[in-house]
mmCIF file of C-alpha atoms and ligand atoms in Angstrom:
data_model
loop_
_atom_site.group_PDB
_atom_site.id
_atom_site.type_symbol
_atom_site.label_atom_id
_atom_site.label_comp_id
_atom_site.label_asym_id
_atom_site.label_seq_id
_atom_site.Cartn_x
_atom_site.Cartn_y
_atom_site.Cartn_z
ATOM 1 C CA MET A 1 14.756 7.607 -12.459
ATOM 2 C CA LYS A 2 17.106 9.359 -10.512
ATOM 3 C CA VAL A 3 16.449 11.725 -7.405
ATOM 4 C CA ASP A 4 19.584 13.989 -6.987
ATOM 5 C CA GLY A 5 21.806 12.079 -9.431
ATOM 6 C CA ILE A 6 21.032 8.794 -7.654
ATOM 7 C CA PRO A 7 18.786 5.999 -9.277
ATOM 8 C CA TYR A 8 15.812 5.282 -7.409
ATOM 9 C CA ARG A 9 12.795 3.031 -7.871
ATOM 10 C CA SER A 10 9.464 2.927 -5.872
ATOM 11 C CA ILE A 11 10.131 -0.433 -3.841
ATOM 12 C CA TRP A 12 13.587 -2.349 -3.590
ATOM 13 C CA THR A 13 15.316 -5.187 -1.553
ATOM 14 C CA GLU A 14 18.637 -4.290 0.305
ATOM 15 C CA GLY A 15 21.670 -5.916 1.909
ATOM 16 C CA ASP A 16 20.518 -9.702 2.209
ATOM 17 C CA GLY A 17 17.967 -9.506 -0.801
ATOM 18 C CA ARG A 18 15.139 -9.894 1.988
ATOM 19 C CA SER A 19 15.021 -6.235 3.493
ATOM 20 C CA VAL A 20 12.317 -4.204 1.759
ATOM 21 C CA ARG A 21 12.651 -0.406 1.601
ATOM 22 C CA ILE A 22 10.056 2.132 -0.146
ATOM 23 C CA ILE A 23 9.836 5.749 -0.881
ATOM 24 C CA ASP A 24 7.226 7.274 1.846
ATOM 25 C CA GLN A 25 5.396 9.469 -1.079
ATOM 26 C CA THR A 26 3.255 10.883 2.064
ATOM 27 C CA LYS A 27 6.307 13.140 2.696
ATOM 28 C CA LEU A 28 6.873 14.026 -0.906
ATOM 29 C CA PRO A 29 7.717 16.733 -2.036
ATOM 30 C CA HIS A 30 8.562 18.556 0.891
ATOM 31 C CA ALA A 31 11.051 15.563 2.166
ATOM 32 C CA PHE A 32 12.946 12.791 0.470
ATOM 33 C CA GLU A 33 12.166 9.851 2.848
ATOM 34 C CA THR A 34 12.673 5.680 2.308
ATOM 35 C CA LEU A 35 11.462 3.479 4.896
ATOM 36 C CA PRO A 36 11.889 -0.474 5.531
ATOM 37 C CA LEU A 37 8.879 -2.541 5.396
ATOM 38 C CA ARG A 38 9.484 -5.323 7.905
ATOM 39 C CA THR A 39 6.445 -7.068 8.801
ATOM 40 C CA LEU A 40 3.186 -8.107 6.448
ATOM 41 C CA GLU A 41 1.578 -5.397 8.723
ATOM 42 C CA GLU A 42 3.795 -2.620 8.154
ATOM 43 C CA ALA A 43 3.284 -3.367 4.041
ATOM 44 C CA ALA A 44 -0.461 -3.457 4.122
ATOM 45 C CA ARG A 45 -0.363 -0.228 6.378
ATOM 46 C CA ALA A 46 2.101 1.303 3.866
ATOM 47 C CA ILE A 47 -0.534 0.698 1.224
ATOM 48 C CA GLU A 48 -3.754 2.020 3.242
ATOM 49 C CA THR A 49 -1.820 5.068 4.458
ATOM 50 C CA MET A 50 -0.327 5.445 0.728
ATOM 51 C CA GLN A 51 2.854 5.653 1.716
ATOM 52 C CA VAL A 52 2.779 3.567 -1.900
ATOM 53 C CA ARG A 53 0.408 4.159 -3.729
ATOM 54 C CA GLY A 54 -0.589 4.005 -7.667
ATOM 55 C CA ALA A 55 -1.640 0.613 -9.236
ATOM 56 C CA PRO A 56 1.466 -1.052 -10.194
ATOM 57 C CA CYS A 57 3.477 -0.171 -6.866
ATOM 58 C CA ILE A 58 0.573 -1.072 -4.764
ATOM 59 C CA GLY A 59 0.667 -4.673 -6.416
ATOM 60 C CA ALA A 60 4.485 -4.909 -5.929
ATOM 61 C CA THR A 61 4.347 -3.480 -2.206
ATOM 62 C CA ALA A 62 1.767 -6.311 -1.546
ATOM 63 C CA ALA A 63 3.977 -8.979 -3.134
ATOM 64 C CA TYR A 64 6.671 -7.987 -0.815
ATOM 65 C CA GLY A 65 4.171 -8.202 2.058
ATOM 66 C CA VAL A 66 3.474 -11.940 1.173
ATOM 67 C CA CYS A 67 7.207 -12.469 1.134
ATOM 68 C CA LEU A 68 7.743 -10.794 4.477
ATOM 69 C CA ALA A 69 4.587 -12.746 5.929
ATOM 70 C CA LEU A 70 6.100 -15.798 5.063
ATOM 71 C CA ALA A 71 9.396 -15.025 6.578
ATOM 72 C CA GLU A 72 7.729 -15.235 9.798
ATOM 73 C CA ASP A 73 5.496 -18.093 9.361
ATOM 74 C CA SER A 74 5.631 -20.162 6.316
ATOM 75 C CA SER A 75 2.285 -22.293 6.836
ATOM 76 C CA ASP A 76 -0.649 -22.501 4.904
ATOM 77 C CA GLU A 77 -2.409 -20.351 7.227
ATOM 78 C CA ALA A 78 -0.377 -17.650 7.430
ATOM 79 C CA LEU A 79 -0.124 -17.938 3.734
ATOM 80 C CA GLU A 80 -3.720 -17.062 3.570
ATOM 81 C CA ALA A 81 -4.069 -14.769 6.134
ATOM 82 C CA ALA A 82 -1.910 -12.561 4.264
ATOM 83 C CA LEU A 83 -3.352 -12.693 1.248
ATOM 84 C CA ALA A 84 -6.866 -11.519 2.864
ATOM 85 C CA ARG A 85 -5.158 -8.933 5.041
ATOM 86 C CA LEU A 86 -3.246 -7.492 1.693
ATOM 87 C CA GLY A 87 -6.344 -7.972 -0.252
ATOM 88 C CA ARG A 88 -8.326 -5.821 1.893
ATOM 89 C CA THR A 89 -5.857 -2.501 1.756
ATOM 90 C CA ARG A 90 -7.264 -0.716 -1.337
ATOM 91 C CA PRO A 91 -10.261 -1.845 -3.333
ATOM 92 C CA THR A 92 -10.076 -0.297 -6.621
ATOM 93 C CA ALA A 93 -6.410 -0.894 -8.134
ATOM 94 C CA VAL A 94 -6.822 -4.509 -9.650
ATOM 95 C CA ASN A 95 -2.966 -4.704 -9.880
ATOM 96 C CA LEU A 96 -3.212 -5.813 -6.005
ATOM 97 C CA ARG A 97 -5.636 -8.489 -6.780
ATOM 98 C CA TRP A 98 -2.952 -9.719 -9.712
ATOM 99 C CA ALA A 99 -0.238 -9.350 -7.890
ATOM 100 C CA LEU A 100 -1.657 -11.619 -4.696
ATOM 101 C CA GLU A 101 -3.029 -14.323 -7.237
ATOM 102 C CA GLU A 102 0.718 -14.175 -8.690
ATOM 103 C CA MET A 103 2.287 -14.665 -5.568
ATOM 104 C CA ALA A 104 -0.085 -17.874 -4.226
ATOM 105 C CA ALA A 105 0.234 -19.555 -7.692
ATOM 106 C CA ALA A 106 3.971 -19.146 -6.983
ATOM 107 C CA VAL A 107 4.028 -20.307 -3.299
ATOM 108 C CA ARG A 108 0.934 -22.468 -2.416
ATOM 109 C CA ASN A 109 1.806 -25.827 -3.951
ATOM 110 C CA ARG A 110 5.197 -25.671 -2.330
ATOM 111 C CA PRO A 111 7.068 -27.302 0.719
ATOM 112 C CA ARG A 112 6.724 -24.672 3.397
ATOM 113 C CA ALA A 113 11.264 -24.670 3.457
ATOM 114 C CA GLU A 114 10.814 -23.350 -0.323
ATOM 115 C CA ARG A 115 8.389 -20.743 0.275
ATOM 116 C CA VAL A 116 10.166 -17.853 1.094
ATOM 117 C CA GLU A 117 12.594 -18.243 -1.551
ATOM 118 C CA ALA A 118 9.805 -18.876 -3.975
ATOM 119 C CA ALA A 119 8.195 -15.650 -2.784
ATOM 120 C CA TYR A 120 11.087 -13.233 -3.115
ATOM 121 C CA ALA A 121 12.035 -14.682 -6.550
ATOM 122 C CA ARG A 122 8.030 -14.278 -7.893
ATOM 123 C CA ALA A 123 8.526 -10.280 -6.084
ATOM 124 C CA GLY A 124 11.359 -9.735 -7.435
ATOM 125 C CA ALA A 125 10.472 -10.664 -11.270
ATOM 126 C CA ILE A 126 7.388 -8.816 -10.821
ATOM 127 C CA CYS A 127 8.958 -5.609 -10.149
ATOM 128 C CA GLU A 128 11.541 -6.481 -12.680
ATOM 129 C CA GLU A 129 8.522 -7.384 -15.667
ATOM 130 C CA ASP A 130 6.525 -3.719 -14.337
ATOM 131 C CA VAL A 131 10.250 -2.126 -15.113
ATOM 132 C CA GLU A 132 10.072 -3.505 -18.691
ATOM 133 C CA ILE A 133 6.399 -3.154 -19.334
ATOM 134 C CA CYS A 134 6.516 0.449 -18.374
ATOM 135 C CA ARG A 135 9.570 1.003 -20.656
ATOM 136 C CA ARG A 136 7.737 -0.221 -23.943
ATOM 137 C CA ILE A 137 4.393 1.703 -22.783
ATOM 138 C CA GLY A 138 6.560 4.853 -23.059
ATOM 139 C CA ALA A 139 8.113 3.660 -26.563
ATOM 140 C CA HIS A 140 4.587 3.062 -27.731
ATOM 141 C CA GLY A 141 3.418 6.491 -26.025
ATOM 142 C CA LEU A 142 5.861 8.421 -27.692
ATOM 143 C CA THR A 143 4.786 7.693 -30.881
ATOM 144 C CA LEU A 144 1.668 9.614 -29.855
ATOM 145 C CA ILE A 145 3.525 12.596 -28.836
ATOM 146 C CA GLU A 146 5.781 12.593 -31.634
ATOM 147 C CA ALA A 147 2.618 12.458 -34.088
ATOM 148 C CA ALA A 148 1.348 15.913 -32.064
ATOM 149 C CA ALA A 149 4.540 17.221 -32.362
ATOM 150 C CA ALA A 150 4.897 16.546 -36.272
ATOM 151 C CA LYS A 151 0.861 17.657 -36.799
ATOM 152 C CA LYS A 152 2.288 20.837 -34.829
ATOM 153 C CA GLY A 153 5.270 21.477 -37.224
ATOM 154 C CA GLY A 154 7.666 20.568 -34.354
ATOM 155 C CA GLY A 155 5.742 23.102 -32.322
ATOM 156 C CA ARG A 156 5.550 22.867 -28.868
ATOM 157 C CA VAL A 157 3.049 19.661 -27.809
ATOM 158 C CA ASN A 158 1.143 20.386 -24.617
ATOM 159 C CA VAL A 159 0.057 17.321 -22.817
ATOM 160 C CA LEU A 160 -2.577 17.183 -19.893
ATOM 161 C CA THR A 161 -2.585 14.439 -17.397
ATOM 162 C CA HIS A 162 -4.283 14.058 -14.047
ATOM 163 C CA CYS A 163 -3.231 12.212 -10.765
ATOM 164 C CA ASN A 164 0.274 10.136 -10.867
ATOM 165 C CA ALA A 165 1.050 7.782 -13.313
ATOM 166 C CA GLY A 166 4.390 8.299 -13.342
ATOM 167 C CA TRP A 167 7.621 6.029 -11.836
ATOM 168 C CA ILE A 168 6.788 6.485 -7.907
ATOM 169 C CA ALA A 169 3.415 5.049 -8.974
ATOM 170 C CA CYS A 170 4.938 2.031 -10.739
ATOM 171 C CA VAL A 171 8.318 0.283 -10.169
ATOM 172 C CA ASP A 172 9.968 2.656 -12.420
ATOM 173 C CA TRP A 173 9.237 5.124 -15.934
ATOM 174 C CA GLY A 174 5.496 5.005 -15.217
ATOM 175 C CA THR A 175 2.644 4.327 -17.674
ATOM 176 C CA ALA A 176 1.248 7.899 -18.253
ATOM 177 C CA LEU A 177 4.749 9.546 -17.630
ATOM 178 C CA ALA A 178 7.007 7.151 -19.322
ATOM 179 C CA PRO A 179 5.955 8.663 -22.874
ATOM 180 C CA LEU A 180 6.682 12.122 -21.763
ATOM 181 C CA TYR A 181 10.222 11.280 -20.362
ATOM 182 C CA LEU A 182 10.933 9.602 -23.407
ATOM 183 C CA ALA A 183 10.009 12.528 -25.406
ATOM 184 C CA HIS A 184 11.634 14.807 -23.159
ATOM 185 C CA ASP A 185 14.637 13.051 -23.538
ATOM 186 C CA LYS A 186 14.372 12.855 -27.433
ATOM 187 C CA GLY A 187 14.451 16.852 -27.471
ATOM 188 C CA LEU A 188 11.086 16.835 -28.557
ATOM 189 C CA ASP A 189 9.497 20.202 -27.187
ATOM 190 C CA ILE A 190 6.972 19.431 -24.624
ATOM 191 C CA HIS A 191 5.039 21.170 -21.580
ATOM 192 C CA VAL A 192 2.770 18.995 -19.427
ATOM 193 C CA TRP A 193 -0.390 20.428 -18.020
ATOM 194 C CA VAL A 194 -0.416 18.885 -14.216
ATOM 195 C CA ASP A 195 -3.994 18.580 -12.632
ATOM 196 C CA GLU A 196 -3.273 19.120 -8.820
ATOM 197 C CA THR A 197 -5.372 16.219 -8.060
ATOM 198 C CA ARG A 198 -7.564 17.118 -4.809
ATOM 199 C CA PRO A 199 -7.935 16.035 -2.895
ATOM 200 C CA ARG A 200 -4.530 14.254 -1.856
ATOM 201 C CA ASN A 201 -3.078 16.433 -4.786
ATOM 202 C CA GLN A 202 -0.842 13.784 -6.088
ATOM 203 C CA GLY A 203 -0.704 15.971 -9.131
ATOM 204 C CA ALA A 204 0.879 19.003 -7.434
ATOM 205 C CA ALA A 205 2.958 17.005 -5.114
ATOM 206 C CA LEU A 206 4.071 13.905 -6.904
ATOM 207 C CA THR A 207 3.692 14.484 -10.513
ATOM 208 C CA ALA A 208 5.251 17.810 -10.384
ATOM 209 C CA TRP A 209 7.626 16.694 -8.252
ATOM 210 C CA GLU A 210 8.760 13.816 -10.814
ATOM 211 C CA LEU A 211 8.734 16.008 -14.050
ATOM 212 C CA GLY A 212 10.728 18.837 -12.380
ATOM 213 C CA ALA A 213 13.280 16.470 -11.276
ATOM 214 C CA HIS A 214 13.674 15.247 -14.867
ATOM 215 C CA GLY A 215 13.556 18.517 -16.241
ATOM 216 C CA VAL A 216 10.158 18.008 -18.333
ATOM 217 C CA PRO A 217 8.501 22.067 -18.723
ATOM 218 C CA HIS A 218 5.152 21.469 -16.723
ATOM 219 C CA SER A 219 2.877 23.889 -15.375
ATOM 220 C CA ILE A 220 0.240 23.115 -11.893
ATOM 221 C CA ILE A 221 -3.614 23.545 -12.739
ATOM 222 C CA VAL A 222 -6.510 23.628 -10.667
ATOM 223 C CA ASP A 223 -8.612 20.581 -11.394
ATOM 224 C CA ASN A 224 -11.343 22.333 -13.107
ATOM 225 C CA ALA A 225 -9.017 24.356 -15.413
ATOM 226 C CA GLY A 226 -8.679 21.600 -17.596
ATOM 227 C CA GLY A 227 -11.817 22.227 -19.846
ATOM 228 C CA HIS A 228 -10.951 26.057 -20.320
ATOM 229 C CA LEU A 229 -7.473 25.157 -21.540
ATOM 230 C CA MET A 230 -9.048 22.616 -24.146
ATOM 231 C CA GLN A 231 -11.258 25.343 -25.584
ATOM 232 C CA HIS A 232 -8.431 27.527 -25.941
ATOM 233 C CA GLY A 233 -6.499 24.953 -27.604
ATOM 234 C CA GLU A 234 -4.122 24.908 -24.912
ATOM 235 C CA VAL A 235 -4.094 20.876 -24.906
ATOM 236 C CA ASP A 236 -2.777 18.851 -27.851
ATOM 237 C CA LEU A 237 -3.637 15.584 -26.144
ATOM 238 C CA CYS A 238 -4.524 14.114 -22.730
ATOM 239 C CA ILE A 239 -2.768 10.742 -21.417
ATOM 240 C CA VAL A 240 -3.578 9.698 -17.907
ATOM 241 C CA GLY A 241 -2.914 6.361 -16.156
ATOM 242 C CA THR A 242 -5.772 3.586 -14.643
ATOM 243 C CA ASP A 243 -6.593 1.534 -11.487
ATOM 244 C CA ARG A 244 -8.668 -1.050 -13.687
ATOM 245 C CA THR A 245 -9.783 -1.280 -17.043
ATOM 246 C CA THR A 246 -12.203 -3.558 -17.868
ATOM 247 C CA ARG A 247 -12.198 -6.187 -21.003
ATOM 248 C CA THR A 248 -14.555 -3.805 -22.705
ATOM 249 C CA GLY A 249 -12.228 -0.498 -22.163
ATOM 250 C CA ASP A 250 -13.673 1.254 -19.542
ATOM 251 C CA VAL A 251 -11.469 3.031 -17.484
ATOM 252 C CA ALA A 252 -11.438 3.592 -13.771
ATOM 253 C CA ASN A 253 -8.762 6.141 -12.475
ATOM 254 C CA LYS A 254 -8.575 8.889 -10.130
ATOM 255 C CA ILE A 255 -11.758 10.955 -9.624
ATOM 256 C CA GLY A 256 -11.796 13.761 -11.956
ATOM 257 C CA THR A 257 -10.454 11.758 -14.691
ATOM 258 C CA TYR A 258 -14.099 11.249 -16.440
ATOM 259 C CA LEU A 259 -14.836 15.184 -16.324
ATOM 260 C CA LYS A 260 -11.407 15.628 -18.024
ATOM 261 C CA ALA A 261 -12.602 12.918 -21.017
ATOM 262 C CA LEU A 262 -15.490 14.688 -20.992
ATOM 263 C CA ALA A 263 -14.203 17.909 -21.732
ATOM 264 C CA ALA A 264 -11.697 16.603 -23.998
ATOM 265 C CA HIS A 265 -14.395 14.893 -26.170
ATOM 266 C CA ASP A 266 -16.374 18.025 -26.603
ATOM 267 C CA ASN A 267 -13.326 20.245 -27.791
ATOM 268 C CA GLY A 268 -11.503 16.974 -30.284
ATOM 269 C CA VAL A 269 -8.747 16.756 -28.019
ATOM 270 C CA PRO A 270 -7.586 13.158 -28.025
ATOM 271 C CA PHE A 271 -7.538 11.226 -24.809
ATOM 272 C CA TYR A 272 -5.253 8.315 -24.042
ATOM 273 C CA VAL A 273 -5.001 5.762 -21.160
ATOM 274 C CA ALA A 274 -1.409 3.885 -20.418
ATOM 275 C CA LEU A 275 -1.417 0.789 -18.765
ATOM 276 C CA PRO A 276 0.413 -2.364 -18.407
ATOM 277 C CA HIS A 277 -1.653 -5.716 -18.663
ATOM 278 C CA THR A 278 -1.772 -6.283 -15.429
ATOM 279 C CA THR A 279 -4.324 -3.306 -14.795
ATOM 280 C CA ILE A 280 -6.908 -5.266 -16.997
ATOM 281 C CA ASP A 281 -9.633 -6.930 -15.292
ATOM 282 C CA TRP A 282 -10.553 -9.742 -17.731
ATOM 283 C CA THR A 283 -13.565 -10.820 -15.718
ATOM 284 C CA LEU A 284 -15.329 -7.360 -15.930
ATOM 285 C CA ARG A 285 -17.522 -6.285 -18.971
ATOM 286 C CA ASP A 286 -18.832 -3.225 -17.204
ATOM 287 C CA GLY A 287 -16.663 -0.158 -15.586
ATOM 288 C CA PHE A 288 -19.423 0.367 -13.459
ATOM 289 C CA ALA A 289 -18.971 -2.473 -11.402
ATOM 290 C CA ILE A 290 -15.644 -1.502 -10.582
ATOM 291 C CA PRO A 291 -15.384 -0.898 -6.805
ATOM 292 C CA ILE A 292 -14.666 2.723 -5.936
ATOM 293 C CA GLU A 293 -12.800 3.247 -2.989
ATOM 294 C CA GLU A 294 -14.350 5.886 -0.647
ATOM 295 C CA ARG A 295 -11.718 7.266 1.456
ATOM 296 C CA ALA A 296 -11.942 9.259 5.183
ATOM 297 C CA GLU A 297 -13.736 12.814 5.094
ATOM 298 C CA ALA A 298 -10.187 14.294 6.481
ATOM 299 C CA GLU A 299 -8.918 14.451 3.220
ATOM 300 C CA VAL A 300 -11.431 16.720 1.889
ATOM 301 C CA THR A 301 -12.007 19.063 4.388
ATOM 302 C CA ALA A 302 -8.215 19.502 5.192
ATOM 303 C CA LEU A 303 -4.838 20.085 3.136
ATOM 304 C CA THR A 304 -1.302 19.300 4.224
ATOM 305 C CA GLY A 305 1.515 21.812 2.634
ATOM 306 C CA ARG A 306 4.660 23.775 3.820
ATOM 307 C CA ASP A 307 4.092 26.928 5.607
ATOM 308 C CA ALA A 308 6.485 29.951 5.004
ATOM 309 C CA ASP A 309 8.818 28.372 8.367
ATOM 310 C CA GLY A 310 9.248 25.306 5.821
ATOM 311 C CA VAL A 311 7.146 23.382 8.575
ATOM 312 C CA VAL A 312 4.613 20.794 7.151
ATOM 313 C CA ARG A 313 1.040 21.648 8.566
ATOM 314 C CA THR A 314 -2.301 20.235 8.337
ATOM 315 C CA VAL A 315 -5.344 22.982 7.986
ATOM 316 C CA THR A 316 -8.910 22.778 7.753
ATOM 317 C CA VAL A 317 -10.699 24.277 4.326
ATOM 318 C CA SER A 318 -13.884 23.668 5.055
ATOM 319 C CA ALA A 319 -16.965 25.179 7.195
ATOM 320 C CA PRO A 320 -17.157 23.985 10.685
ATOM 321 C CA GLY A 321 -19.794 21.076 11.247
ATOM 322 C CA SER A 322 -19.847 20.330 7.509
ATOM 323 C CA ARG A 323 -19.803 16.689 6.391
ATOM 324 C CA ALA A 324 -17.702 15.438 3.181
ATOM 325 C CA ARG A 325 -17.567 12.561 0.903
ATOM 326 C CA ASN A 326 -14.461 11.486 -0.603
ATOM 327 C CA PHE A 327 -14.778 9.088 -3.534
ATOM 328 C CA GLY A 328 -11.131 8.041 -4.495
ATOM 329 C CA PHE A 329 -12.177 7.222 -8.565
ATOM 330 C CA ASP A 330 -14.460 7.470 -11.377
ATOM 331 C CA VAL A 331 -15.132 5.229 -14.151
ATOM 332 C CA THR A 332 -14.589 6.932 -17.825
ATOM 333 C CA PRO A 333 -16.764 4.752 -20.173
ATOM 334 C CA ALA A 334 -14.642 3.438 -23.124
ATOM 335 C CA ARG A 335 -16.782 5.677 -25.749
ATOM 336 C CA LEU A 336 -14.492 8.870 -24.788
ATOM 337 C CA VAL A 337 -11.052 6.920 -24.333
ATOM 338 C CA THR A 338 -9.541 7.536 -27.583
ATOM 339 C CA ALA A 339 -7.181 4.686 -27.292
ATOM 340 C CA LEU A 340 -4.901 2.377 -24.739
ATOM 341 C CA VAL A 341 -1.386 2.407 -24.458
ATOM 342 C CA THR A 342 -0.044 -0.541 -23.448
ATOM 343 C CA GLU A 343 3.213 -2.808 -23.399
ATOM 344 C CA ARG A 344 2.223 -4.347 -26.449
ATOM 345 C CA GLY A 345 1.075 -1.119 -28.600
ATOM 346 C CA ILE A 346 -1.746 0.963 -29.096
ATOM 347 C CA ALA A 347 -5.300 -0.006 -29.406
ATOM 348 C CA PRO A 348 -9.026 0.951 -29.454
ATOM 349 C CA ALA A 349 -10.673 1.373 -26.068
ATOM 350 C CA SER A 350 -12.848 -1.839 -26.972
ATOM 351 C CA GLU A 351 -12.912 -5.511 -26.336
ATOM 352 C CA ALA A 352 -11.806 -5.672 -29.724
ATOM 353 C CA GLY A 353 -9.438 -3.371 -29.233
ATOM 354 C CA LEU A 354 -7.875 -5.276 -26.189
ATOM 355 C CA LEU A 355 -8.105 -8.906 -27.856
ATOM 356 C CA SER A 356 -6.039 -7.754 -30.908
ATOM 357 C CA LEU A 357 -3.268 -7.095 -28.469
ATOM 358 C CA TYR A 358 -3.906 -9.946 -25.775
ATOM 359 C CA PRO A 359 -5.597 -12.816 -28.144
ATOM 360 C CA GLU A 360 -5.131 -15.460 -25.273
ATOM 361 C CA ARG A 361 -7.282 -13.729 -23.395
ATOM 362 C CA ALA A 362 -10.386 -14.322 -25.973
ATOM 363 C CA ASP A 363 -11.343 -17.054 -23.634
ATOM 364 C CA GLY A 364 -11.890 -14.917 -20.545
HETATM 365 O O1 LIG B 1 -4.998 6.907 -4.786
HETATM 366 P P1 LIG B 1 -3.842 6.713 -5.926
HETATM 367 O O2 LIG B 1 -2.785 7.776 -5.713
HETATM 368 O O3 LIG B 1 -3.244 5.169 -5.815
HETATM 369 O O4 LIG B 1 -4.070 6.705 -7.235
HETATM 370 C C1 LIG B 1 -3.449 6.370 -8.435
HETATM 371 C C2 LIG B 1 -4.170 6.785 -9.681
HETATM 372 O O5 LIG B 1 -5.509 7.091 -9.889
HETATM 373 C C3 LIG B 1 -3.361 6.495 -10.821
HETATM 374 O O6 LIG B 1 -3.855 7.130 -11.935
HETATM 375 C C4 LIG B 1 -3.304 5.198 -11.197
HETATM 376 O O7 LIG B 1 -2.944 4.398 -10.465
HETATM 377 C C5 LIG B 1 -2.382 4.606 -12.365
HETATM 378 S S1 LIG B 1 -0.651 4.424 -11.920
HETATM 379 C C6 LIG B 1 0.490 4.282 -13.027
#
C-alpha cells in the first residue's frame, strides 16, 4: 500500500537483499519512520516492543530474524538459539511458531555455507506468499461486502472492526481490512467503525491511519460503543483478524473481540473473522488452550499521544497506587463466528468448515 504516494510493505529488504527494514509502528500515527533490523536481537526486540505487530508481520519479522542470526553465525547452535530467542517474543500469534518452523525446515539440514542464502530465500518467499494470501482473502471478503450492499439496495455498508488487521499487521493488504480496500476501490459506499482498541490503541492509531491514507470513510469509536451501534442498526457486519484460530474455529484476537462477537450475536449482525492458513493452529481443538499474552501494567495506566504543540507525550490516567492487569487477547468461541474468510474461500467456523478448505489437514 502507499504512504504519501510511495508503495511500502511492513517489512522489506533493500540494497544487497540482506539489509532488513521495518516501519516503526510505535511511532504511528504521529510520525512515519522506518528502522533497520541489523541483528537477531534487534528483530526480537522489535517484536517484543511492538515496533512490528500483527500476527503475519510478527511471523515475517521472525523469519528475517533467523536470517540475521545466521548471517553472523551459521552454526547449529546459533540457529537453535535464534529459534528459541524469537519463539519467546510473543506467545499468542501462532504465525510466529509457523514461520520459525518454516525457517528451521529450510536451513537445518543444509551445509553451513548454504544456510544464509537459503534462509533469505525462504524469508522472502514467506513475505511474497503472505501478500498473495491477503490479496485472496480480500477478494473473498469482498463478496460479503457486495452482498451486504445488495441487501441495502446499494446503500452505505457500515462495517465494524477491532484492533488493526490491515496491511501493516501483515506484509501488505491486510486480512480484515483487505476486503474493505477492495470494496472502496470498486466504488462501493462503505464506512468503517474503528474500535480504538485500548490499551495500545491499534484501532485509533493504526487502522484509522491506514484507512485514512487510502481514503476509506471511517469513524473512530470507543471500545464500548459497538453494542450501542449494533442495537440501533448502525452496523451491517463486523470483520476482524485473529492471532490464532483452532482447528475447531475458536478465535483468539485482540482483547475485546469477544465482547463485540457477543453483541453481534445478540443483534443478529454477521461476525466474520479473516485469516491466512498460517494463523490456524491445527494442533488445538479448544480455544481456551491458546496462551494469552499478558503485557505491562503501564500500557493500561498510561496513554501516549500528541499534545497541542505536536509533542508526543505519555501521561498517567489511573489513580496513584492502583495496580492494573493487561490481558492482550481473548477467545471468541466458534459458535459466535458467522464464518471464517481465508485465502481459499469462506467457510463455517468449525472443524468441518476448515477441513472443507484445507482437506490436507484432515490427519492433523
Ligand atoms: O497485539 P497486536 O497488535 O499484535 O494484535 C494484533 C491483532 O490482534 C490483530 O487483530 C491480529 O494479529 C490479526 S492481524 C492480521
